[in-house]
Tab-separated table of C-alpha atoms in Angstrom:
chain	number	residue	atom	x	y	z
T	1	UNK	CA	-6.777	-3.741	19.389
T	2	UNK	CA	-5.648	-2.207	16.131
T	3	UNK	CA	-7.798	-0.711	13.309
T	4	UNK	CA	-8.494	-3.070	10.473
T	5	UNK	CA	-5.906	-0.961	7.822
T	6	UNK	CA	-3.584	-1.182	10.386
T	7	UNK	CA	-4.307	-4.699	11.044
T	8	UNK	CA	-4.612	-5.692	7.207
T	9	UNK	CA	-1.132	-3.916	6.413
T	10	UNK	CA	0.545	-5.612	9.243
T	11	UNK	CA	-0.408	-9.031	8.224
T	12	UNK	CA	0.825	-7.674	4.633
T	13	UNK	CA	4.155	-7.098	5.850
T	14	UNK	CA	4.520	-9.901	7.662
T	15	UNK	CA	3.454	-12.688	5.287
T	16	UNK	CA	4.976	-11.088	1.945
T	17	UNK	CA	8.149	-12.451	3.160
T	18	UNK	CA	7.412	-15.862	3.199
T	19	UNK	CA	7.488	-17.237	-0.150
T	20	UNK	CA	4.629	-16.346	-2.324
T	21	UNK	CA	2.404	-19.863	-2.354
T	22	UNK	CA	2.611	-19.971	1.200
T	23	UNK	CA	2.220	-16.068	1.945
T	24	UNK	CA	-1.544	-16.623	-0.031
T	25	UNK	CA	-3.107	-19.477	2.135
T	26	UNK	CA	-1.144	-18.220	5.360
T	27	UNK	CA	-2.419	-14.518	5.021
T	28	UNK	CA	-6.223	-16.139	4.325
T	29	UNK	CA	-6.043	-18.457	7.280
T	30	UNK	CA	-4.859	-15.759	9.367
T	31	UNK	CA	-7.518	-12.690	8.215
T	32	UNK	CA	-10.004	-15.352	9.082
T	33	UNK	CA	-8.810	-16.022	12.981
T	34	UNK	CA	-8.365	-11.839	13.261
T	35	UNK	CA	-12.342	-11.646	11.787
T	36	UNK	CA	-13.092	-13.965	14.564
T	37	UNK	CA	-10.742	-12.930	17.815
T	38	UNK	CA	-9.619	-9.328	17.179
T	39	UNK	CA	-5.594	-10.228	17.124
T	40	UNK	CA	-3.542	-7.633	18.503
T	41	UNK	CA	-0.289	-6.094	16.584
T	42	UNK	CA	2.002	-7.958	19.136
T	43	UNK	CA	0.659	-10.956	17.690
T	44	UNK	CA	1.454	-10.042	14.072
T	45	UNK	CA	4.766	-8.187	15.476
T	46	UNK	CA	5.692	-12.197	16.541
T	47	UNK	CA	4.576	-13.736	13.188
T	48	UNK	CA	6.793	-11.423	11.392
T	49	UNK	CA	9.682	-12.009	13.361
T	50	UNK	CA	9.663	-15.692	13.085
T	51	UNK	CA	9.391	-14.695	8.708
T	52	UNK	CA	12.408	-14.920	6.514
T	53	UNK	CA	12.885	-12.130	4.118
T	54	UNK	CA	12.177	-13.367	0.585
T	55	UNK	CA	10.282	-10.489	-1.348
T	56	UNK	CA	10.130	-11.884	-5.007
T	57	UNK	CA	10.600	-9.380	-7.901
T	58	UNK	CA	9.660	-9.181	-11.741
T	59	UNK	CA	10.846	-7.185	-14.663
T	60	UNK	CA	8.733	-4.182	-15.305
T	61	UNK	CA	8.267	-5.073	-18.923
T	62	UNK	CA	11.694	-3.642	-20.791
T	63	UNK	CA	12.095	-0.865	-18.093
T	64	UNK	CA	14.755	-2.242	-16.280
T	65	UNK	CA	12.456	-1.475	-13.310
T	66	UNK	CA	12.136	-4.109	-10.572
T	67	UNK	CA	9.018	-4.052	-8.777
T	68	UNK	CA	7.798	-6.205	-6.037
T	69	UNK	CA	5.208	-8.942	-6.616
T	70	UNK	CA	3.467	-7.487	-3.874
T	71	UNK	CA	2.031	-3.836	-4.060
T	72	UNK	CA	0.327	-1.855	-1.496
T	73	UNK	CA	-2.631	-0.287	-2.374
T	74	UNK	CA	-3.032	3.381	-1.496
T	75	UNK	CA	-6.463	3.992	-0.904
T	76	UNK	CA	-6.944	3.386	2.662
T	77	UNK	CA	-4.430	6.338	3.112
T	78	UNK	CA	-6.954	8.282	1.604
T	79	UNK	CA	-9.317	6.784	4.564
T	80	UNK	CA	-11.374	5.681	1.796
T	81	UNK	CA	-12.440	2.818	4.503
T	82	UNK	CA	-13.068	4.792	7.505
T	83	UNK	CA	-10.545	7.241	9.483
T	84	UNK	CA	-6.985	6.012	10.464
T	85	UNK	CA	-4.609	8.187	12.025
T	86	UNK	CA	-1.933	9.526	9.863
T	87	UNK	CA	1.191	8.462	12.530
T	88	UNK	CA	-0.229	4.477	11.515
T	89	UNK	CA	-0.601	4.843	7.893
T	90	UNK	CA	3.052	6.280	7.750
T	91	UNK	CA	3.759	3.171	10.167
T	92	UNK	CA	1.750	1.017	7.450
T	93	UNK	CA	4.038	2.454	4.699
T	94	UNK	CA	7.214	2.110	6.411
T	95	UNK	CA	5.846	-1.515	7.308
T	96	UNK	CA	5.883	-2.560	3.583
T	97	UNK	CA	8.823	-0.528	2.642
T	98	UNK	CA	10.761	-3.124	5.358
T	99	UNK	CA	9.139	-6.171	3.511
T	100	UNK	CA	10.836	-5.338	1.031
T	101	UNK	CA	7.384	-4.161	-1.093
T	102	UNK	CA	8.869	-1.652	-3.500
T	103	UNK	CA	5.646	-0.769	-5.916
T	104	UNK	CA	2.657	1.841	-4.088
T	105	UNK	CA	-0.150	2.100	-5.682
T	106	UNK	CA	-2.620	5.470	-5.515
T	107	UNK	CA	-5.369	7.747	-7.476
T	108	UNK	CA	-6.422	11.158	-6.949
T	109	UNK	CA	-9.935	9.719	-6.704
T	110	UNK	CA	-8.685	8.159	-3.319
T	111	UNK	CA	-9.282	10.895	-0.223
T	112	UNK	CA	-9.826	13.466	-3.299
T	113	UNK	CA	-5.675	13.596	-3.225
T	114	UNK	CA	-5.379	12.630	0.548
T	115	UNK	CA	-3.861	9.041	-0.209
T	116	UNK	CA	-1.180	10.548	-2.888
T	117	UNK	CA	-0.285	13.399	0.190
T	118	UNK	CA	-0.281	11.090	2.493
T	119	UNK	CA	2.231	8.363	0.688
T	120	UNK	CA	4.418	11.815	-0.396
T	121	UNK	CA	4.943	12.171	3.350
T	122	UNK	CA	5.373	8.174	4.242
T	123	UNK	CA	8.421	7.902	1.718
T	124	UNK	CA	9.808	11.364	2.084
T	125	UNK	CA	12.776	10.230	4.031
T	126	UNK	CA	13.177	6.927	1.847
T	127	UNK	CA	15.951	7.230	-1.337
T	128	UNK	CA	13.735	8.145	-4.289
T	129	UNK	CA	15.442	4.851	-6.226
T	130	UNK	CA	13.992	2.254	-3.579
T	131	UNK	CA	10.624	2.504	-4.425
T	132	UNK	CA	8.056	3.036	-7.808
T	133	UNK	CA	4.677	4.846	-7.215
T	134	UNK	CA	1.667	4.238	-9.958
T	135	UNK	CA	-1.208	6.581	-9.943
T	136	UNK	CA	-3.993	6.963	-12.003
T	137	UNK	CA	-5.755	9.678	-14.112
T	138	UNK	CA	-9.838	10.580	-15.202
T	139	UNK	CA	-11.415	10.421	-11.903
T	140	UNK	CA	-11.672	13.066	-10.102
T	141	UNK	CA	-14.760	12.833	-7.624
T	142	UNK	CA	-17.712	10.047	-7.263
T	143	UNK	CA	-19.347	11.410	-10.768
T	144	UNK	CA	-16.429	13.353	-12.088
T	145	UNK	CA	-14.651	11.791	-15.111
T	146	UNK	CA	-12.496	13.659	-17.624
T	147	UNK	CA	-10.082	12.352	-19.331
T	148	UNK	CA	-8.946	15.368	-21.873
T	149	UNK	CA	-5.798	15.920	-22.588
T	150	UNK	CA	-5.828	18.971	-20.466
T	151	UNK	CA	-7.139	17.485	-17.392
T	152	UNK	CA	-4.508	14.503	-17.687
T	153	UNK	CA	-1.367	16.894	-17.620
T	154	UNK	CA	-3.316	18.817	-14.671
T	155	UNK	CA	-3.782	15.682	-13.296
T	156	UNK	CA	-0.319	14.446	-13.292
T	157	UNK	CA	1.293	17.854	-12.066
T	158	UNK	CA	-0.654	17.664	-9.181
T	159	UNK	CA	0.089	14.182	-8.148
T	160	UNK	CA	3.842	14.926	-8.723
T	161	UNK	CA	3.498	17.900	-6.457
T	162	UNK	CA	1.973	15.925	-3.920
């Protein structure tokens, strides 16, 4: 049995290659059976082999940037759900990298930095121009919020460092 992050990203992967109005009642249908019977990875492995690629895109306003309609959201790296080990969330990134998903998602809120570390060591052997990362600034602990101009530039060193 896997964990549920490892689980949840799994079923990502596999189902954000089918085409996106399909992908939303598939992915629902199936979250519901794995509540219900525990699903192993091999059966998710199987689903995703019988999926054709077809990752949709969109225009990143005027950027030229072409991100994924499907994002994956950094947060459980930071175990903000409960502990996963580091070898599966690297798997989990990887995972979504192969689907095709292009666009992470993170916050230095998430793991107090852990997630942003975390992702930095998923992509690290990846070409920097396959993939976008969004973070976020002005929270910095469960009642820490500052969003000076000083803390923002701290704040966005730091996640570039990471």
């Amino acid at each position: 049995i896997v964990s549920a992050a490892a689980y949840t990203w799994r079923l990502v992967s596999a189902f954000s290659t089918l085409p996106l109005e399909r992908a939303t009642s598939a992915l629902s249908r199936y979250s519901t059976a794995a509540q219900r019977h525990r699903f192993s990875g091999s059966v998710v492995s199987v689903m995703a082999q019988n999926c054709k690629p077809s990752m949709q895109y969109r225009e990143f306003g005027s950027t030229g940037m072409r991100v994924s309609v499907l994002g994956f959201g950094g947060s459980p790296l930071g175990d903000v759900f409960g502990e996963t080990p580091l070898e599966e969330k690297i798997r989990a990134v990887h995972a979504a990298v192969d689907a095709g998903i292009n666009y992470f998602d993170t916050s230095p809120f998430y793991g107090l930095g852990k997630a942003e570390e975390v992702l930095g060591k998923a992509l690290a052997g990846i070409p920097r121009d396959q993939y976008y990362i969004g973070t976020k600034v002005g929270r910095y602990g469960e009642h820490e919020f500052d969003f000076s101009a000083g803390r923002v530039r701290m704040s966005i060193n730091t996640s570039l460092e990471r």
